[in-house]
Amino acid sequence: MTAGIDDISIYIPRLYVDANDFAEARGLDPAKLQKGLGVSKMAIVDTNQDPACLAANACLSVMQNNKLSPEDIGRLYVSTESSFDESKAMNSYVIGMLEQVYGQGAFEHCGGVETKFACVSGSYALYDNLNWIRAGEAEGKAALVVVSDIAKYDLGSSGEMTQGAGAVTMLLNDHPRLLTFDPRVTATSIRDEYDFYRPFGKETPIVHGQYSNLLYMIQVRKALEIYKDKAVSTGLIKLEPGETILDHMDYINMHLPYSAMGKKALAYLVRHEWRQLPRWKKIIQEIGMEEPVPKDPRGTIESVLRDHEFMTKDHEFTKLFTQTPEYQEVYEAKLSSSLIASKMIGNLYTASLYLGFRSSLEFEYQKGIDLEGKRVGFGAYGSGSSAMVFSGVIQPEYKEVVKSMNLEEELGSRRKLTLNEYETIHENKLGLEESILKTKHEFILVNVNTSIESRGERRYVFTK
Ligand code: CAA
């Protein structure tokens, strides 16, 4: 049985911080954000929004756009790393909110859990729900997989320039209009790591930034190797001599904590794939330098990062490699459209891979490219750490959905925050009722109980 994504909806908070204002306030060169990291705006949640509201708003929009009733939905999963309760799952809050619109008990039949594994848990939730459909357990119902996060780092930290917030809901079924996933090729890699983590009770993560960048690329590469073996052994892809598995992916979507990370990770994967092929000789000639190797090629990530001579040369090599026409062609054709939304919105943690996919569909369609039958590869990464690589094929009915995608329109009129306003919100100095924006037809958080017996109970309303 086939299974895949029928539709995607997004919810992005309307407040944002402008990268140039941010750079000025922190004494940074704006080019570091705009060009170095590929960040131009970072979406920020209002005082009365939490990740559950974002998720519920994205769910409502996919349900309304597709005229779905709760009876059409068999499962609702929420994947997040911005959880605010150690026990109560975020999908239960979302169901509570949706039932304000659809009636109490309307989703009672609907199963689901909250999943957590930093930014990769949405991909695990997607995989589990696709298998639920493939196994014939869905009985004609659809699954909603919602990825929702608030990417918030400490003021003044190096992660602060890679913030953002938002939710993406994917409607999954057995007759998807957008994308059918390739069966039996999903690949995973996992390792106990401390590149980025958020201990209990801490609102912001502890991050080892450069370590996390390198680990991301190593882990995704490992998963790609496994994907390659599976794709070849299942007969999905036949590799001719001189080809790489990436040649068989028309589009590649990467996890995007900031948009330039996608470019960096793609360059890493392409470089490692091409190195074994005859075409590499020409690339090395174009670059004009040999590919550097670390002093201890079997060393740890720490030893590689400490090897300053290697890191400097490798940085130079990567820069030259990404300027070659061969890499530029791959980048422009397979990745570039997926980065557009990330630049405009910022980091969505779990949701960033799927915002990238949505972005790629919209902006490739706008170029007039026929997307039917194109294979899309996905490279997911979650700190802590695990990577997943999988793929799918765009379906003949994709136009029905993609033709009405309009990111600018969906973002609506956004309100730029001053740095002072942003810092006040960031430090939680305003109450829920002191929101900057007044919203209509959206779920908002109106109360968090502080009494001893009901501490932490949250109340939401759907604004009229
Ligand atoms: N003009 C143009 N470019 C500039 C520049 C300037 N004036 N100054 C710096 N740059 C470039 C740098 O060359 C660099 O580009 P390359 O990567 O191509 O070399 C880029 O801007 C960033 O500069 P630095 O590497 O010096 O930046 P940094 O060390 O201060 O911070 C960071 C970058 C480590 C990513 C930091 O923002 C961070 O810690 N972020 C949070 C962790 C993170 O996102 N990790 C990603 C992988 S883990 C993950 O993905 C999980 C998750 O979602 C969090």
Short mmCIF file of C-alpha atoms in Angstrom, two decimals, residues 80 94 97 300 353:
data_model
loop_
_atom_site.label_atom_id
_atom_site.label_comp_id
_atom_site.label_asym_id
_atom_site.label_seq_id
_atom_site.Cartn_x
_atom_site.Cartn_y
_atom_site.Cartn_z
CA THR A 80 8.42 19.00 19.33
CA VAL A 94 -4.06 20.38 20.39
CA MET A 97 -8.18 23.31 21.12
CA THR A 300 37.25 12.24 17.23
CA LEU A 353 12.87 20.24 7.13
#
